[in-house]
CSV table of C-alpha atoms in Angstrom, one decimal:
chain,number,residue,atom,x,y,z
A,1,MET,CA,0.0,0.0,0.0
A,2,LYS,CA,2.8,2.4,-1.0
A,3,ARG,CA,0.6,5.0,-2.6
A,4,ILE,CA,-1.7,5.4,0.4
A,5,GLU,CA,1.3,5.8,2.7
A,6,ILE,CA,2.6,8.6,0.4
A,7,ILE,CA,-0.7,10.4,0.5
A,8,GLN,CA,-0.8,10.0,4.3
A,9,ASN,CA,2.7,11.5,4.6
A,10,VAL,CA,1.6,14.4,2.3
A,11,LEU,CA,-1.4,15.1,4.6
A,12,GLU,CA,0.7,14.9,7.8
A,13,ALA,CA,3.3,17.3,6.3
A,14,ASN,CA,0.5,19.6,5.3
A,15,GLU,CA,-0.9,19.7,8.8
A,16,SER,CA,2.4,20.5,10.3
A,17,ILE,CA,2.9,23.4,7.9
A,18,ALA,CA,-0.7,24.6,8.5
A,19,ALA,CA,0.0,24.7,12.2
A,20,GLN,CA,3.2,26.8,11.6
A,21,ASN,CA,1.1,29.2,9.4
A,22,GLN,CA,-1.4,29.6,12.2
A,23,ARG,CA,1.2,30.3,14.8
A,24,LEU,CA,2.7,32.9,12.5
A,25,LEU,CA,-0.7,34.5,11.8
A,26,ASP,CA,-1.5,34.5,15.6
A,27,SER,CA,1.8,36.1,16.5
A,28,HIS,CA,0.8,39.0,14.2
A,29,ASN,CA,-2.8,39.0,15.4
A,30,VAL,CA,-4.1,38.1,11.9
A,31,PHE,CA,-7.4,36.2,11.7
A,32,ALA,CA,-7.6,33.9,8.6
A,33,ILE,CA,-10.6,32.4,6.9
A,34,ASN,CA,-10.5,29.8,4.1
A,35,ILE,CA,-13.4,30.1,1.6
A,36,MET,CA,-14.3,26.9,-0.3
A,37,SER,CA,-17.0,26.1,-2.8
A,38,SER,CA,-17.9,24.6,-6.2
A,39,PRO,CA,-16.8,26.7,-9.2
A,40,GLY,CA,-19.2,29.6,-9.6
A,41,ALA,CA,-20.9,29.4,-6.2
A,42,GLY,CA,-19.8,32.9,-5.4
A,43,LYS,CA,-16.5,32.9,-3.5
A,44,THR,CA,-15.2,36.1,-5.2
A,45,SER,CA,-18.6,37.8,-4.9
A,46,LEU,CA,-18.7,37.1,-1.1
A,47,ILE,CA,-15.2,38.4,-0.7
A,48,LEU,CA,-16.1,41.6,-2.7
A,49,GLN,CA,-19.2,42.1,-0.5
A,50,THR,CA,-17.2,41.5,2.7
A,51,LEU,CA,-14.5,43.9,1.6
A,52,SER,CA,-17.1,46.5,0.8
A,53,LYS,CA,-18.8,46.2,4.2
A,54,LEU,CA,-15.7,45.8,6.4
A,55,LYS,CA,-12.8,47.6,4.7
A,56,LYS,CA,-13.4,50.7,6.8
A,57,LYS,CA,-13.3,48.7,10.1
A,58,LEU,CA,-10.5,46.2,9.2
A,59,SER,CA,-7.4,45.9,7.2
A,60,ILE,CA,-8.1,43.0,4.9
A,61,ALA,CA,-5.7,41.1,2.7
A,62,VAL,CA,-6.7,38.4,0.2
A,63,VAL,CA,-4.9,35.3,-1.1
A,64,GLU,CA,-6.5,34.2,-4.4
A,65,GLY,CA,-6.0,30.5,-5.3
A,66,ASP,CA,-6.8,29.7,-8.9
A,67,VAL,CA,-6.0,26.8,-11.3
A,68,ALA,CA,-5.4,29.4,-14.0
A,69,SER,CA,-5.9,33.1,-14.6
A,70,THR,CA,-5.7,36.2,-12.4
A,71,LEU,CA,-9.3,37.2,-12.9
A,72,ASP,CA,-10.4,37.1,-9.3
A,73,ALA,CA,-7.2,38.8,-8.0
A,74,GLU,CA,-7.9,41.7,-10.5
A,75,LYS,CA,-11.5,42.0,-9.2
A,76,VAL,CA,-10.4,42.3,-5.5
A,77,ARG,CA,-7.2,44.3,-6.1
A,78,ASN,CA,-8.7,47.7,-5.6
A,79,GLU,CA,-10.6,46.9,-2.5
A,80,ALA,CA,-8.1,44.9,-0.4
A,81,LEU,CA,-5.0,46.1,1.4
A,82,ALA,CA,-2.9,43.5,-0.4
A,83,VAL,CA,-3.6,40.6,-2.8
A,84,VAL,CA,-1.4,37.5,-3.4
A,85,GLN,CA,-2.2,35.3,-6.4
A,86,ILE,CA,-1.4,31.6,-6.3
A,87,THR,CA,-1.8,29.9,-9.6
A,88,THR,CA,-1.8,26.1,-9.2
A,89,ARG,CA,-2.0,25.1,-12.9
A,90,TYR,CA,1.6,24.0,-13.2
A,91,MET,CA,2.0,22.5,-9.7
A,92,SER,CA,1.6,18.8,-9.1
A,93,GLU,CA,-1.0,19.4,-6.5
A,94,ASN,CA,-3.4,21.6,-8.6
A,95,CYS,CA,-6.8,20.6,-7.2
A,96,SER,CA,-6.6,22.6,-3.9
A,97,LEU,CA,-4.5,25.1,-2.1
A,98,ILE,CA,-2.1,23.4,0.3
A,99,ALA,CA,-0.5,24.8,3.5
A,100,ASN,CA,2.9,25.2,1.8
A,101,MET,CA,1.5,27.6,-0.8
A,102,ILE,CA,0.0,29.7,2.0
A,103,SER,CA,3.3,29.7,3.9
A,104,HIS,CA,5.0,31.3,0.9
A,105,ALA,CA,2.1,33.7,0.3
A,106,ILE,CA,2.0,35.1,3.9
A,107,GLN,CA,5.7,35.7,3.8
A,108,SER,CA,5.1,38.4,1.2
A,109,LEU,CA,2.3,40.1,3.2
A,110,PRO,CA,2.7,43.0,5.7
A,111,LEU,CA,1.2,40.9,8.5
A,112,ASP,CA,1.5,43.6,11.2
A,113,ASP,CA,-0.9,45.8,9.2
A,114,ILE,CA,-3.5,43.1,8.6
A,115,ASP,CA,-6.5,42.2,10.7
A,116,LEU,CA,-8.2,39.7,8.4
A,117,LEU,CA,-6.7,37.4,5.8
A,118,ILE,CA,-9.3,35.9,3.4
A,119,ILE,CA,-8.1,32.9,1.4
A,120,GLU,CA,-10.1,32.1,-1.7
A,121,ASN,CA,-9.5,28.4,-2.4
A,122,VAL,CA,-9.8,26.9,-5.9
A,123,GLY,CA,-13.4,25.9,-6.9
A,124,ASN,CA,-13.7,22.3,-5.8
A,125,LEU,CA,-15.7,20.5,-3.1
A,126,ILE,CA,-13.4,17.6,-2.8
A,127,CYS,CA,-9.6,18.3,-2.4
A,128,PRO,CA,-9.9,21.4,-0.2
A,129,SER,CA,-11.6,19.3,2.5
A,130,GLU,CA,-8.4,17.3,3.0
A,131,PHE,CA,-5.9,20.2,3.2
A,132,ILE,CA,-6.0,22.7,6.1
A,133,LEU,CA,-4.0,25.8,5.5
A,134,GLY,CA,-3.6,27.4,8.9
A,135,GLU,CA,-6.9,29.2,8.8
A,136,HIS,CA,-9.0,30.0,11.9
A,137,LYS,CA,-12.3,29.3,10.3
A,138,ARG,CA,-13.4,27.2,7.3
A,139,ILE,CA,-16.2,28.6,5.2
A,140,VAL,CA,-18.1,26.6,2.6
A,141,ILE,CA,-20.4,28.4,0.1
A,142,SER,CA,-23.2,26.5,-1.5
A,143,SER,CA,-25.4,28.2,-4.0
A,144,LEU,CA,-29.1,27.4,-4.7
A,145,PRO,CA,-28.7,26.5,-8.4
A,146,GLU,CA,-26.3,23.6,-7.4
A,147,GLY,CA,-29.1,21.7,-5.7
A,148,ASP,CA,-29.8,20.8,-2.1
A,149,ASP,CA,-28.1,17.3,-2.4
A,150,LYS,CA,-24.5,18.6,-2.2
A,151,PRO,CA,-24.0,17.7,1.5
A,152,ILE,CA,-25.0,14.1,0.7
A,153,LYS,CA,-22.7,13.9,-2.2
A,154,TYR,CA,-19.7,15.8,-0.9
A,155,PRO,CA,-20.0,15.3,2.9
A,156,MET,CA,-16.4,15.8,4.0
A,157,ILE,CA,-16.2,19.5,3.1
A,158,PHE,CA,-19.5,20.2,5.0
A,159,ALA,CA,-18.5,18.1,8.0
A,160,GLY,CA,-15.3,20.2,8.4
A,161,ALA,CA,-16.9,23.7,7.9
A,162,ASP,CA,-17.3,26.3,10.7
A,163,ALA,CA,-19.9,28.1,8.6
A,164,VAL,CA,-21.9,27.4,5.5
A,165,VAL,CA,-23.0,30.4,3.4
A,166,ILE,CA,-26.1,29.7,1.3
A,167,ASN,CA,-25.6,32.0,-1.6
A,168,LYS,CA,-27.9,33.1,-4.5
A,169,ILE,CA,-30.9,33.0,-2.1
A,170,ASP,CA,-32.6,35.3,-4.7
A,171,PHE,CA,-33.0,32.2,-6.9
A,172,LEU,CA,-35.4,30.5,-4.5
A,173,PRO,CA,-38.5,31.1,-6.7
A,174,TYR,CA,-36.8,29.5,-9.7
A,175,VAL,CA,-35.1,26.4,-8.3
A,176,ASP,CA,-36.2,23.3,-6.3
A,177,PHE,CA,-34.0,23.7,-3.2
A,178,ASP,CA,-35.3,22.7,0.2
A,179,VAL,CA,-33.4,24.9,2.6
A,180,PRO,CA,-34.4,23.2,5.9
A,181,SER,CA,-33.6,19.7,4.4
A,182,PHE,CA,-30.2,21.0,3.2
A,183,GLN,CA,-29.4,22.5,6.6
A,184,ASN,CA,-30.6,19.3,8.4
A,185,THR,CA,-28.3,17.1,6.4
A,186,ILE,CA,-25.3,19.3,7.3
A,187,VAL,CA,-26.3,19.5,11.0
A,188,ASN,CA,-26.3,15.7,11.1
A,189,LEU,CA,-22.7,15.8,9.9
A,190,ASN,CA,-21.7,18.8,11.9
A,191,PRO,CA,-23.9,19.9,14.8
A,192,THR,CA,-22.1,23.2,15.6
A,193,VAL,CA,-22.0,24.7,12.1
A,194,LYS,CA,-23.4,28.2,11.5
A,195,PHE,CA,-25.6,29.1,8.5
A,196,PHE,CA,-25.9,32.3,6.6
A,197,LYS,CA,-28.4,32.9,3.8
A,198,VAL,CA,-27.1,35.6,1.5
A,199,SER,CA,-27.4,37.0,-2.0
A,200,CYS,CA,-24.1,38.5,-3.1
A,201,LYS,CA,-26.1,40.0,-6.0
A,202,THR,CA,-28.7,41.9,-3.9
A,203,GLY,CA,-26.6,42.2,-0.7
A,204,ALA,CA,-29.3,40.3,1.3
A,205,GLY,CA,-27.8,38.7,4.5
A,206,ILE,CA,-24.3,40.2,4.1
A,207,GLU,CA,-24.8,42.4,7.2
A,208,THR,CA,-25.4,39.3,9.4
A,209,TRP,CA,-22.5,37.4,7.8
A,210,CYS,CA,-20.1,40.4,8.4
A,211,SER,CA,-21.3,40.8,12.0
A,212,TRP,CA,-20.5,37.2,12.8
A,213,LEU,CA,-17.1,37.5,11.2
A,214,LEU,CA,-16.3,40.7,13.2
A,215,ASN,CA,-17.4,38.9,16.4
A,216,GLU,CA,-15.2,35.9,15.6
A,217,ILE,CA,-12.2,38.1,15.0
A,218,LYS,CA,-12.8,39.9,18.3
A,219,THR,CA,-13.2,36.6,20.2
A,220,ASN,CA,-9.9,35.4,18.7
A,221,GLN,CA,-7.9,38.4,19.8
A,222,PRO,CA,-5.5,37.8,22.7
A,223,VAL,CA,-6.5,39.3,26.1
A,224,LYS,CA,-4.2,42.3,26.7
B,1,MET,CA,11.5,16.2,-7.6
B,2,LYS,CA,10.3,12.8,-6.3
B,3,ARG,CA,6.7,13.8,-6.0
B,4,ILE,CA,6.3,15.0,-9.5
B,5,GLU,CA,7.8,11.8,-10.8
B,6,ILE,CA,5.3,9.8,-8.8
B,7,ILE,CA,2.4,11.8,-10.3
B,8,GLN,CA,3.9,11.4,-13.8
B,9,ASN,CA,4.0,7.6,-13.3
B,10,VAL,CA,0.4,7.6,-12.0
B,11,LEU,CA,-0.8,9.4,-15.1
B,12,GLU,CA,1.2,7.2,-17.5
B,13,ALA,CA,-0.2,4.1,-15.8
B,14,ASN,CA,-3.7,5.6,-16.0
B,15,GLU,CA,-3.3,6.2,-19.8
B,16,SER,CA,-2.2,2.6,-20.3
B,17,ILE,CA,-5.3,1.2,-18.4
B,18,ALA,CA,-7.6,3.7,-20.3
B,19,ALA,CA,-6.3,2.3,-23.6
B,20,GLN,CA,-7.0,-1.2,-22.4
B,21,ASN,CA,-10.5,-0.2,-21.4
B,22,GLN,CA,-11.1,1.3,-24.8
B,23,ARG,CA,-9.9,-1.8,-26.6
B,24,LEU,CA,-12.2,-3.9,-24.5
B,25,LEU,CA,-15.2,-1.6,-25.2
B,26,ASP,CA,-14.4,-1.5,-28.9
B,27,SER,CA,-14.2,-5.3,-29.1
B,28,HIS,CA,-17.8,-5.4,-27.8
B,29,ASN,CA,-18.9,-2.4,-29.9
B,30,VAL,CA,-19.7,-0.3,-26.9
B,31,PHE,CA,-19.4,3.5,-27.3
B,32,ALA,CA,-18.5,5.3,-24.1
B,33,ILE,CA,-18.8,8.9,-23.0
B,34,ASN,CA,-17.3,10.6,-19.9
B,35,ILE,CA,-19.5,13.3,-18.5
B,36,MET,CA,-17.7,15.9,-16.4
B,37,SER,CA,-18.8,19.2,-14.7
B,38,SER,CA,-18.9,21.2,-11.4
B,39,PRO,CA,-21.1,19.8,-8.7
B,40,GLY,CA,-24.8,20.6,-9.5
B,41,ALA,CA,-24.3,21.6,-13.2
B,42,GLY,CA,-26.6,18.8,-14.3
B,43,LYS,CA,-24.7,15.6,-15.1
B,44,THR,CA,-27.4,13.3,-13.7
B,45,SER,CA,-30.2,15.4,-15.3
B,46,LEU,CA,-28.5,15.2,-18.7
B,47,ILE,CA,-28.1,11.4,-18.3
B,48,LEU,CA,-31.8,11.1,-17.3
B,49,GLN,CA,-32.9,13.1,-20.4
B,50,THR,CA,-30.6,11.1,-22.6
B,51,LEU,CA,-32.0,7.8,-21.3
B,52,SER,CA,-35.5,9.0,-21.7
B,53,LYS,CA,-34.9,10.0,-25.3
B,54,LEU,CA,-32.6,7.1,-26.5
B,55,LYS,CA,-33.5,4.1,-24.4
B,56,LYS,CA,-35.8,2.7,-27.1
B,57,LYS,CA,-33.1,3.0,-29.7
B,58,LEU,CA,-30.1,1.9,-27.7
B,59,SER,CA,-29.1,-0.3,-24.8
B,60,ILE,CA,-27.6,2.1,-22.3
B,61,ALA,CA,-25.6,1.3,-19.2
B,62,VAL,CA,-24.4,3.9,-16.7
B,63,VAL,CA,-21.3,4.1,-14.4
B,64,GLU,CA,-22.0,6.5,-11.6
B,65,GLY,CA,-18.9,8.0,-9.9
B,66,ASP,CA,-19.6,9.7,-6.6
B,67,VAL,CA,-17.5,10.8,-3.6
B,68,ALA,CA,-20.2,9.5,-1.4
B,69,SER,CA,-23.9,8.4,-1.6
B,70,THR,CA,-25.7,6.3,-4.2
B,71,LEU,CA,-28.2,9.1,-4.9
B,72,ASP,CA,-27.5,9.4,-8.6
B,73,ALA,CA,-27.3,5.6,-9.2
B,74,GLU,CA,-30.8,5.3,-7.6
B,75,LYS,CA,-32.2,8.0,-9.9
B,76,VAL,CA,-31.0,6.3,-13.1
B,77,ARG,CA,-31.5,2.7,-12.0
B,78,ASN,CA,-35.0,2.3,-13.5
B,79,GLU,CA,-34.1,3.8,-16.9
B,80,ALA,CA,-30.7,2.2,-17.7
B,81,LEU,CA,-30.0,-1.4,-18.7
B,82,ALA,CA,-27.4,-1.6,-16.0
B,83,VAL,CA,-25.9,0.7,-13.4
B,84,VAL,CA,-22.5,0.4,-11.6
B,85,GLN,CA,-21.8,2.7,-8.7
B,86,ILE,CA,-18.2,3.7,-7.9
B,87,THR,CA,-17.9,5.5,-4.5
B,88,THR,CA,-14.5,7.2,-4.3
B,89,ARG,CA,-14.7,8.4,-0.7
B,90,TYR,CA,-12.4,5.9,0.9
B,91,MET,CA,-10.0,5.7,-2.0
B,92,SER,CA,-6.7,7.6,-2.0
B,93,GLU,CA,-7.6,9.1,-5.4
B,94,ASN,CA,-11.0,10.5,-4.5
B,95,CYS,CA,-11.2,13.6,-6.6
B,96,SER,CA,-11.8,11.9,-9.9
B,97,LEU,CA,-12.7,8.6,-11.5
B,98,ILE,CA,-9.5,6.9,-12.8
B,99,ALA,CA,-9.2,4.3,-15.5
B,100,ASN,CA,-8.6,1.5,-13.1
B,101,MET,CA,-12.0,2.0,-11.4
B,102,ILE,CA,-13.6,1.8,-14.9
B,103,SER,CA,-11.7,-1.3,-15.7
B,104,HIS,CA,-13.3,-3.0,-12.7
B,105,ALA,CA,-16.7,-1.5,-13.4
B,106,ILE,CA,-16.9,-2.7,-17.0
B,107,GLN,CA,-15.9,-6.3,-16.0
B,108,SER,CA,-19.3,-6.5,-14.2
B,109,LEU,CA,-21.3,-5.2,-17.2
B,110,PRO,CA,-22.9,-7.4,-20.0
B,111,LEU,CA,-20.8,-5.6,-22.7
B,112,ASP,CA,-22.3,-7.6,-25.6
B,113,ASP,CA,-25.7,-6.2,-24.8
B,114,ILE,CA,-24.7,-2.6,-24.5
B,115,ASP,CA,-24.5,0.1,-27.2
B,116,LEU,CA,-23.7,3.2,-25.1
B,117,LEU,CA,-21.9,3.4,-21.8
B,118,ILE,CA,-22.4,6.7,-20.0
B,119,ILE,CA,-19.8,7.4,-17.3
B,120,GLU,CA,-20.8,10.2,-14.8
B,121,ASN,CA,-17.6,11.5,-13.3
B,122,VAL,CA,-17.5,13.1,-9.8
B,123,GLY,CA,-18.4,16.8,-9.7
B,124,ASN,CA,-15.1,18.5,-10.2
B,125,LEU,CA,-13.6,20.7,-13.0
B,126,ILE,CA,-10.0,20.0,-12.1
B,127,CYS,CA,-8.9,16.4,-11.5
B,128,PRO,CA,-11.1,14.7,-14.2
B,129,SER,CA,-9.2,16.7,-16.8
B,130,GLU,CA,-6.0,14.7,-16.1
B,131,PHE,CA,-7.5,11.2,-16.0
B,132,ILE,CA,-8.8,9.7,-19.2
B,133,LEU,CA,-10.9,6.5,-18.6
B,134,GLY,CA,-11.1,4.8,-22.0
B,135,GLU,CA,-14.1,6.9,-23.2
B,136,HIS,CA,-14.6,7.7,-26.9
B,137,LYS,CA,-15.9,11.2,-26.2
B,138,ARG,CA,-15.3,13.6,-23.3
B,139,ILE,CA,-18.3,15.8,-22.5
B,140,VAL,CA,-18.2,18.9,-20.2
B,141,ILE,CA,-21.4,20.4,-18.8
B,142,SER,CA,-21.3,24.1,-17.8
B,143,SER,CA,-24.5,25.6,-16.4
B,144,LEU,CA,-25.4,29.3,-16.7
B,145,PRO,CA,-25.6,30.1,-12.9
B,146,GLU,CA,-21.9,29.1,-12.6
B,147,GLY,CA,-20.9,32.2,-14.7
B,148,ASP,CA,-19.3,32.5,-18.1
B,149,ASP,CA,-15.7,32.8,-16.8
B,150,LYS,CA,-15.2,29.1,-16.1
B,151,PRO,CA,-13.2,28.3,-19.2
B,152,ILE,CA,-10.7,31.1,-18.2
B,153,LYS,CA,-10.4,29.7,-14.7
B,154,TYR,CA,-10.5,25.9,-15.5
B,155,PRO,CA,-9.0,25.8,-19.0
B,156,MET,CA,-7.7,22.2,-19.1
B,157,ILE,CA,-11.1,20.5,-18.8
B,158,PHE,CA,-12.5,22.6,-21.7
B,159,ALA,CA,-9.4,22.2,-23.8
B,160,GLY,CA,-9.8,18.4,-23.7
B,161,ALA,CA,-13.6,18.2,-24.3
B,162,ASP,CA,-15.2,16.9,-27.5
B,163,ALA,CA,-18.4,18.6,-26.6
B,164,VAL,CA,-19.6,21.3,-24.2
B,165,VAL,CA,-23.2,21.2,-23.0
B,166,ILE,CA,-24.4,24.6,-21.9
B,167,ASN,CA,-27.1,23.6,-19.4
B,168,LYS,CA,-29.8,25.6,-17.5
B,169,ILE,CA,-30.3,27.8,-20.6
B,170,ASP,CA,-33.7,28.7,-19.1
B,171,PHE,CA,-31.8,30.8,-16.6
B,172,LEU,CA,-30.7,33.2,-19.3
B,173,PRO,CA,-33.1,36.0,-18.2
B,174,TYR,CA,-31.9,35.8,-14.6
B,175,VAL,CA,-28.1,35.7,-14.9
B,176,ASP,CA,-25.3,37.6,-16.5
B,177,PHE,CA,-23.8,35.0,-18.8
B,178,ASP,CA,-22.5,36.0,-22.2
B,179,VAL,CA,-22.9,32.9,-24.3
B,180,PRO,CA,-20.9,34.0,-27.4
B,181,SER,CA,-18.0,35.2,-25.2
B,182,PHE,CA,-18.1,31.8,-23.2
B,183,GLN,CA,-18.0,29.9,-26.5
B,184,ASN,CA,-15.2,32.0,-28.0
B,185,THR,CA,-13.0,31.4,-25.0
B,186,ILE,CA,-13.4,27.7,-25.4
B,187,VAL,CA,-12.9,27.8,-29.2
B,188,ASN,CA,-9.6,29.5,-28.6
B,189,LEU,CA,-8.5,26.6,-26.4
B,190,ASN,CA,-10.2,23.9,-28.5
B,191,PRO,CA,-11.2,24.8,-32.1
B,192,THR,CA,-13.1,21.6,-33.0
B,193,VAL,CA,-15.3,21.5,-29.9
B,194,LYS,CA,-19.1,21.1,-30.4
B,195,PHE,CA,-21.6,23.1,-28.3
B,196,PHE,CA,-25.1,22.2,-27.2
B,197,LYS,CA,-27.4,24.6,-25.5
B,198,VAL,CA,-29.9,22.7,-23.4
B,199,SER,CA,-32.3,22.9,-20.4
B,200,CYS,CA,-32.5,19.5,-18.7
B,201,LYS,CA,-35.5,21.0,-16.8
B,202,THR,CA,-37.6,22.0,-19.9
B,203,GLY,CA,-36.1,19.5,-22.3
B,204,ALA,CA,-35.0,22.3,-24.7
B,205,GLY,CA,-32.1,21.3,-26.9
B,206,ILE,CA,-32.1,17.6,-25.8
B,207,GLU,CA,-33.2,16.4,-29.3
B,208,THR,CA,-30.1,18.0,-30.9
B,209,TRP,CA,-27.8,16.6,-28.3
B,210,CYS,CA,-29.2,13.1,-28.7
B,211,SER,CA,-29.0,13.3,-32.5
B,212,TRP,CA,-25.3,14.2,-32.3
B,213,LEU,CA,-24.7,11.4,-29.9
B,214,LEU,CA,-26.5,8.9,-32.1
B,215,ASN,CA,-24.5,10.0,-35.1
B,216,GLU,CA,-21.2,9.7,-33.2
B,217,ILE,CA,-22.1,6.1,-32.1
B,218,LYS,CA,-22.9,5.3,-35.8
B,219,THR,CA,-19.7,6.8,-37.0
B,220,ASN,CA,-17.7,4.8,-34.5
B,221,GLN,CA,-19.1,1.5,-35.5
B,222,PRO,CA,-16.8,-0.9,-37.4
B,223,VAL,CA,-17.6,-1.3,-41.1
B,224,LYS,CA,-19.0,-4.8,-41.6
């Protein structure tokens, strides 16, 4: 079972680097969130809404993970204090960000000036569930047009989430999506998860999401 | 660069098994398609529409790849001649189907009785682009709510597709999706690709998609 052993070693090495990343972030009082979803569920849109709402209260930096292109980094560049682009296309691990990539990315950031680091993972519900990065909170976005069966089909990513953002809530009249059933499936996997219903298009629910985030950042700060 | 070598070997081994799969399918005159997309883009819905339209003309079997659950296999069970479920959750390669899984799956199918084998890959735009399975045609589904930037962000899967099915076309009034620009981006990567605009909900465009598929199956049959 050589191959499984190799994978196990990769995951263990990743966890050790993730722990180093978190220690470094903590020493500079930087709170980090890892945003994960399917392609097109609204990661960049949620980041843009969050920047727009919180940039006067917090210094926010963004790490953009993409398989190819700098499209998302360009979108957030004017709103964030700093943006680092990670393009995974030519890396052997190209289906997820891994802790080592974040370790390099945060070395280039002015950590003392940053309150919140938002990491946008690549669009994938599978690989990112296995690789922690050093983040304080793991956020999964699920959008209504994807269907309410996603937690049954991709349980690991929902089981490991601190919060699930249900995006494109304005599509409710046009799609068959049973919100209570979707939430129940996730609660069975993960009883302490938080839910936020938002529309990044209309701005609905963004205030509540941002209040929760602000409170989490405050709770995480060391007692002086 | 040990890790990259390992990955290279894995891909080479996969290609060799995929070629064996295709030879076996050809020897039984079975045409195989590999359907790939983001989670929730409509793989199972397209398969159900295709079964409904073609099951009187062809004997169709389905291989269902899922990270977890047998939800999709249950949906197609009554419509297909045979269904094989592959659940990748506890495998070390869990982010895509690989040729070796298909090799096992087709051993359990009555190949002499099958005209068309539809393989539903796991919902992922990244890993499936690297792993061929032995299929004759590679189909990518992209749905309007995902946004028209997906070929820029996940170019490899579109570059390797024989056909791109643009699903949820009934959402056009509700989303910003520039269909010609989306198609142009893909044609730049892949000049010979075919496009089909469909709604698996309303049935629009399914006739054209099925005609193309029938024609491809006919073209692939050996001259007697």
